[in-house]
Structure formats: C-alpha cells, structure tokens
Amino acid sequence: MLNQFAEDYLGSLNLSNFRPQPRVAGRLSSFDGLLMEAVGLSLPVGTVCAISTANGGTVEAEVIGFRGGRTLLMNLGGPAALLPNAPVRPIGPPGEAEVGSALLGRVVDGAGKPIDGKGPIRDAGHWPLAGKIQNPLDRGRVLKPMDVGVRAINGLLTIGQGQRVGIMAGSGVGKSVLLGMIVRAAQADVVVVGLIGERSREVADFLETKISGEARTRSVVVAVPANHSPVLRIRGALRATAIAESFRAEGKKVLLIMDSLTRVAHAGREIGLALGEPASARGYPPSAIAMLPSLIERAGTDVTTGGSITAIYTVLADGDDGNDPVVDSARSILDGHIVLSRQLAEQGVYPAIDLGPSVSRVMTDIATKEHVAAARVLRRHLATYEENRDLILMGAYRPGTDAAIDAALACHPAVLEYIRQDSDAVVPLADAIAELTGVFGDG
C-alpha cells in the first residue's frame, strides 16, 4: 500500500524520474576572522556555502582552496557569530552571473543581488563568471574610433572600439571625475560600471551625477565597496566583465568601466597572503598580479558577433609611483594608458592629463594622417617646453636663441587650453580633431 501511495503521489507531481539526493554538509573546524577551514566537504573551488551562526542565521562563504584534507573558505559577508563545528552546506554552484537586458538600469552587489530597492531581477540569463575561452583569431582589430567627449583624449589619445585603456594616477588627482566625463558622453549601446573597492559614498554619487537620466536606462552598475570581503570584490570585477561579455555576444557596443583595477589586485593580495603565498614586490603574491591578464584579456572585439567591449580601468599608483607592480603590469597588458599628473592638477589644469608618458597604441590605426601629424606637433612643442622649463622660469633663456624653444613658448598657452576642459562639458570627436588640426596642423 505504501509503495502504491508513493507511485501515485510521485506520478501526480510528474516526477517519475525523481531520484533523492543526500544533503552534503561539513563542519567548521577553524576560523581566524578571514579564512575558514571546514572538514567533511569535497566541493569545487568557487562553490558558495552557507554556515550556520550562533544566533540562528547563516553567513555565506566561498570555497577558495584545499589544504591537508580540509576545505578553505572565505567569508562573503560581514562579521558573524560563528561557533566551532558549525554546519557548512553548499548552496550554489561555482561561477555563474545573471546577465541580459533585465539588468539594464539596475545596481547589484558582488553576489549579483540587487541593492537599488527595485525588487528582484527576473528573466535574466546566465554567463560563466570566469568567461568563455576565446580563440585569439576571433578577436577583431581596433579600427573604429570611439567618441568619449573629452577633448584631450579624442584629439591626442584617440580611443578605439574594443580597446583596453588604463587611467593611471595617485590618489586625489581626478581619476573618478575623468571617468564620469567619459561615461556621460561615450557613444555606446550599453555601459557596464564596476565600482570595486572604492568608498561607499562614491556609489550614490556616481549614480546621481555620472549616469543619471537617459544614461541610467542603458547602464548596469556592480558596486562592491571597500568594506566588503576580498572574495566579493573579486567576484564583483568578474561579474561586471561577464555582464559586458554577454552584451558583446549579442553584437552590442559595450563600454566597460572599472574603478579600480588596483583594488581588485589588493583583494587578490589579501586572499593570497591568507592562503600562505609568499609575498613579492610591494607585498603582492604572484597570484594577485597573475590575475590581472585573465581579467583584462576578456575585453576586446568579437569578429563573430560584431560586438565589442571598450574597457577603461582606473589604476591607482600607490605613492604616485609609476613603477608600482600593478601599474607596471597593467601598462604591459593594456592597449594604452592615460597618466594623470599631480603637478598639472595643482596648477588647476583639469583633466590633468600628462601627455608625455600617455599613449594610445591604436591611434595610428584609427586616425587620419593629418590628425596624427597635428597630435605629434602638439606633443613636440610640449616636450620642448618641459625640457627647457627650468631655463624659461629662471629667465635664463633669451628669445631668438632657439627656434624650437621659441615655437614651444608661443604655443604653450594653446596647448594647456586644449587639454583643459570643464567636467560638465562635452567636446565631440569631430570638434576635437578640427581644433587640433586648425591650430597645430601646419607643423
């Protein structure tokens, strides 16, 4: 009779192929405030687990490795009242992000949970957090310019669709303000913004001032402030990139903004040191720096779909050191870098772009010969002025002694005026090129 009841009941639920599965659970054996160790579990790296707390709740943690038969996890939430031998249960498979048009206009955290008060995200697709391996021959060349609304970048450091660019500077020099100028004016189908490891205040500020109005409807924001778990910060960077990849697969032109790449490396440093990796330059373990290429290389152009991800990463130079390990590594991977100068910022020149060390590696492929020639003339005048700056300021240089220095002196006010731009102003690409060739086109 019992068997007959089970067959009838399961048949009514249309679960004829139902096979009961055991619930896997382990026990928490060690916790030092950051790193957890559990016994009795065998789970893939990246699996999310729930750990019971003393007050009857749960806290989430992610599997990050193994050691001596124990599973290593890292807390994804805040402080938790954990007890020895607390139950540890897997609750989610490793590595998938919610993607698709359902996310447009929404703000999510590193775990993909909405934090904008607009309710749950419905009808979203899924994409691997770590991305899909792409054949290098499926990567298209960067051949079309992208208008970012900033005169100095459009004219002198022209960015192309599918290019990866770094904005490098010390703290407080204007990286976030420059990002806001680019986001407001960029010509893209979708804008994906990853605010990783920055101040919580900046999240609301970015939403209110940088992507308000019409820009909000075509934007997705992934916000993981500095007080969140290092695993969650890395997940936020991966999630933002995965969302951009899904839109690229639909053939769309995507602008990916990540502020900042250095905070992602800092999160990797915390995890690596907790796992016992040896610290190398500036305390970064090898895994923290090795993580950057795998993240950056996911952006670019897809020849199969025709979509592209133009990625702009801010890179914080600790102590204004241009040879910081993260800065040096990013510079070698990216397709161009924009260096901001504290000296120019102190002179009131904003955006404080230092043209000398800044470069766009694809500009010659996407700009006309006249445009490139005019940009080189401006750079030559600026370099000549900077080389002789001390002589000029001391009054030791006599006009008429050197024609190149005389030309640099005459052009210097025009150079600074070309770089300077109000934060709320937008200068289209065509206007920036016309101004540049009109003043510096004759050589």
Short mmCIF file of N, CA and C in Angstrom, two decimals, residues 150-225:
data_model
loop_
_atom_site.label_atom_id
_atom_site.label_comp_id
_atom_site.label_asym_id
_atom_site.label_seq_id
_atom_site.Cartn_x
_atom_site.Cartn_y
_atom_site.Cartn_z
N VAL A 150 35.88 63.88 -24.32
CA VAL A 150 36.97 64.60 -23.67
C VAL A 150 37.95 65.04 -24.76
N ARG A 151 38.16 66.34 -24.88
CA ARG A 151 38.93 66.89 -25.98
C ARG A 151 40.34 66.31 -26.07
N ALA A 152 41.05 66.29 -24.94
CA ALA A 152 42.43 65.82 -24.96
C ALA A 152 42.53 64.35 -25.35
N ILE A 153 41.56 63.53 -24.93
CA ILE A 153 41.60 62.11 -25.27
C ILE A 153 41.18 61.91 -26.72
N ASN A 154 40.09 62.55 -27.13
CA ASN A 154 39.65 62.41 -28.52
C ASN A 154 40.71 62.86 -29.51
N GLY A 155 41.40 63.95 -29.18
CA GLY A 155 42.35 64.50 -30.13
C GLY A 155 43.74 63.91 -30.06
N LEU A 156 44.24 63.62 -28.85
CA LEU A 156 45.64 63.24 -28.68
C LEU A 156 45.84 61.79 -28.27
N LEU A 157 44.82 61.16 -27.70
CA LEU A 157 44.93 59.77 -27.25
C LEU A 157 43.68 59.02 -27.70
N THR A 158 43.39 59.12 -28.99
CA THR A 158 42.12 58.61 -29.52
C THR A 158 41.90 57.14 -29.15
N ILE A 159 40.72 56.87 -28.59
CA ILE A 159 40.36 55.52 -28.17
C ILE A 159 39.52 54.86 -29.26
N GLY A 160 39.76 53.57 -29.48
CA GLY A 160 39.01 52.82 -30.49
C GLY A 160 38.03 51.86 -29.85
N GLN A 161 37.03 51.45 -30.61
CA GLN A 161 36.06 50.48 -30.14
C GLN A 161 36.74 49.12 -29.96
N GLY A 162 36.72 48.61 -28.73
CA GLY A 162 37.38 47.35 -28.43
C GLY A 162 38.74 47.51 -27.80
N GLN A 163 39.16 48.75 -27.54
CA GLN A 163 40.46 49.00 -26.93
C GLN A 163 40.36 48.88 -25.41
N ARG A 164 41.47 48.49 -24.75
CA ARG A 164 41.56 48.45 -23.30
C ARG A 164 42.52 49.55 -22.84
N VAL A 165 42.04 50.47 -22.02
CA VAL A 165 42.81 51.65 -21.62
C VAL A 165 42.85 51.75 -20.11
N GLY A 166 43.99 52.19 -19.59
CA GLY A 166 44.13 52.43 -18.16
C GLY A 166 44.27 53.91 -17.86
N ILE A 167 43.59 54.39 -16.83
CA ILE A 167 43.77 55.76 -16.33
C ILE A 167 44.59 55.64 -15.05
N MET A 168 45.83 56.09 -15.10
CA MET A 168 46.79 55.85 -14.02
C MET A 168 47.14 57.14 -13.31
N ALA A 169 47.05 57.11 -11.98
CA ALA A 169 47.36 58.30 -11.19
C ALA A 169 47.40 57.94 -9.73
N GLY A 170 47.95 58.85 -8.93
CA GLY A 170 47.89 58.70 -7.49
C GLY A 170 46.51 59.09 -6.98
N SER A 171 46.36 59.07 -5.68
CA SER A 171 45.05 59.37 -5.09
C SER A 171 44.75 60.87 -5.19
N GLY A 172 43.48 61.18 -5.47
CA GLY A 172 43.03 62.57 -5.46
C GLY A 172 43.47 63.42 -6.62
N VAL A 173 43.78 62.81 -7.76
CA VAL A 173 44.25 63.58 -8.92
C VAL A 173 43.14 63.74 -9.97
N GLY A 174 42.03 63.03 -9.81
CA GLY A 174 40.90 63.23 -10.72
C GLY A 174 40.53 62.05 -11.59
N LYS A 175 40.86 60.82 -11.17
CA LYS A 175 40.52 59.65 -11.99
C LYS A 175 39.01 59.47 -12.10
N SER A 176 38.30 59.55 -10.97
CA SER A 176 36.86 59.32 -10.97
C SER A 176 36.11 60.42 -11.73
N VAL A 177 36.58 61.66 -11.62
CA VAL A 177 35.95 62.76 -12.35
C VAL A 177 36.09 62.55 -13.86
N LEU A 178 37.29 62.13 -14.29
CA LEU A 178 37.51 61.87 -15.72
C LEU A 178 36.63 60.71 -16.19
N LEU A 179 36.49 59.69 -15.35
CA LEU A 179 35.59 58.57 -15.69
C LEU A 179 34.17 59.07 -15.89
N GLY A 180 33.71 59.94 -15.01
CA GLY A 180 32.37 60.48 -15.13
C GLY A 180 32.17 61.25 -16.43
N MET A 181 33.17 62.01 -16.84
CA MET A 181 33.09 62.73 -18.11
C MET A 181 32.95 61.76 -19.28
N ILE A 182 33.70 60.65 -19.21
CA ILE A 182 33.65 59.66 -20.30
C ILE A 182 32.31 58.95 -20.33
N VAL A 183 31.80 58.56 -19.15
CA VAL A 183 30.54 57.82 -19.09
C VAL A 183 29.39 58.65 -19.65
N ARG A 184 29.34 59.93 -19.31
CA ARG A 184 28.24 60.78 -19.75
C ARG A 184 28.21 60.95 -21.26
N ALA A 185 29.39 61.00 -21.89
CA ALA A 185 29.45 61.34 -23.31
C ALA A 185 29.70 60.17 -24.24
N ALA A 186 30.11 59.02 -23.71
CA ALA A 186 30.52 57.90 -24.55
C ALA A 186 29.38 57.40 -25.43
N GLN A 187 29.69 57.14 -26.69
CA GLN A 187 28.72 56.61 -27.64
C GLN A 187 28.77 55.09 -27.59
N ALA A 188 27.94 54.48 -26.75
CA ALA A 188 27.92 53.03 -26.59
C ALA A 188 26.48 52.57 -26.40
N ASP A 189 26.21 51.33 -26.82
CA ASP A 189 24.87 50.76 -26.64
C ASP A 189 24.58 50.46 -25.18
N VAL A 190 25.59 49.95 -24.47
CA VAL A 190 25.45 49.56 -23.07
C VAL A 190 26.69 50.03 -22.32
N VAL A 191 26.49 50.53 -21.10
CA VAL A 191 27.60 50.91 -20.23
C VAL A 191 27.54 50.03 -18.98
N VAL A 192 28.61 49.29 -18.72
CA VAL A 192 28.71 48.45 -17.52
C VAL A 192 29.77 49.07 -16.62
N VAL A 193 29.38 49.40 -15.39
CA VAL A 193 30.28 50.07 -14.46
C VAL A 193 30.55 49.15 -13.28
N GLY A 194 31.81 48.89 -12.99
CA GLY A 194 32.20 48.13 -11.82
C GLY A 194 32.89 49.04 -10.82
N LEU A 195 32.23 49.35 -9.71
CA LEU A 195 32.81 50.18 -8.65
C LEU A 195 33.35 49.23 -7.59
N ILE A 196 34.63 48.90 -7.70
CA ILE A 196 35.23 47.83 -6.91
C ILE A 196 36.19 48.41 -5.88
N GLY A 197 35.88 48.20 -4.60
CA GLY A 197 36.81 48.56 -3.54
C GLY A 197 36.94 50.05 -3.27
N GLU A 198 35.99 50.84 -3.77
CA GLU A 198 36.07 52.28 -3.53
C GLU A 198 35.19 52.68 -2.35
N ARG A 199 35.09 53.96 -2.07
CA ARG A 199 34.29 54.45 -0.95
C ARG A 199 32.80 54.23 -1.21
N SER A 200 32.06 53.88 -0.15
CA SER A 200 30.62 53.66 -0.29
C SER A 200 29.91 54.93 -0.76
N ARG A 201 30.39 56.09 -0.32
CA ARG A 201 29.77 57.35 -0.72
C ARG A 201 29.81 57.53 -2.23
N GLU A 202 30.86 57.02 -2.88
CA GLU A 202 31.01 57.22 -4.32
C GLU A 202 29.96 56.49 -5.13
N VAL A 203 29.38 55.43 -4.57
CA VAL A 203 28.37 54.67 -5.31
C VAL A 203 27.16 55.55 -5.58
N ALA A 204 26.58 56.12 -4.52
CA ALA A 204 25.43 57.00 -4.68
C ALA A 204 25.79 58.24 -5.51
N ASP A 205 26.99 58.77 -5.30
CA ASP A 205 27.43 59.94 -6.04
C ASP A 205 27.54 59.63 -7.52
N PHE A 206 28.08 58.46 -7.85
CA PHE A 206 28.24 58.07 -9.25
C PHE A 206 26.87 57.93 -9.92
N LEU A 207 25.92 57.34 -9.21
CA LEU A 207 24.59 57.14 -9.78
C LEU A 207 23.87 58.47 -9.99
N GLU A 208 24.04 59.40 -9.06
CA GLU A 208 23.31 60.66 -9.13
C GLU A 208 23.90 61.64 -10.13
N THR A 209 25.22 61.62 -10.28
CA THR A 209 25.87 62.66 -11.09
C THR A 209 26.44 62.16 -12.40
N LYS A 210 26.84 60.89 -12.47
CA LYS A 210 27.54 60.40 -13.66
C LYS A 210 26.64 59.67 -14.65
N ILE A 211 25.69 58.89 -14.15
CA ILE A 211 24.83 58.11 -15.05
C ILE A 211 23.36 58.33 -14.73
N SER A 212 23.00 59.56 -14.49
CA SER A 212 21.60 59.89 -14.22
C SER A 212 20.85 60.07 -15.54
N GLY A 213 19.53 60.08 -15.46
CA GLY A 213 18.70 60.33 -16.64
C GLY A 213 18.73 59.21 -17.65
N GLU A 214 18.85 59.58 -18.92
CA GLU A 214 18.79 58.61 -20.02
C GLU A 214 19.92 57.60 -19.96
N ALA A 215 21.09 58.04 -19.49
CA ALA A 215 22.24 57.13 -19.42
C ALA A 215 21.98 55.97 -18.46
N ARG A 216 21.14 56.18 -17.46
CA ARG A 216 20.86 55.13 -16.47
C ARG A 216 20.14 53.95 -17.11
N THR A 217 19.28 54.21 -18.10
CA THR A 217 18.48 53.14 -18.69
C THR A 217 19.32 52.17 -19.52
N ARG A 218 20.53 52.57 -19.92
CA ARG A 218 21.38 51.67 -20.69
C ARG A 218 22.63 51.26 -19.91
N SER A 219 22.55 51.37 -18.60
CA SER A 219 23.71 51.09 -17.76
C SER A 219 23.41 49.97 -16.77
N VAL A 220 24.46 49.25 -16.40
CA VAL A 220 24.42 48.26 -15.33
C VAL A 220 25.57 48.59 -14.38
N VAL A 221 25.28 48.67 -13.10
CA VAL A 221 26.30 49.02 -12.11
C VAL A 221 26.50 47.85 -11.15
N VAL A 222 27.75 47.43 -10.99
CA VAL A 222 28.12 46.42 -9.99
C VAL A 222 28.94 47.14 -8.93
N ALA A 223 28.40 47.24 -7.72
CA ALA A 223 29.03 48.04 -6.66
C ALA A 223 29.45 47.14 -5.51
N VAL A 224 30.76 47.13 -5.22
CA VAL A 224 31.31 46.37 -4.10
C VAL A 224 32.29 47.29 -3.36
N PRO A 225 31.82 48.02 -2.35
CA PRO A 225 32.69 48.98 -1.66
C PRO A 225 33.85 48.32 -0.92
#
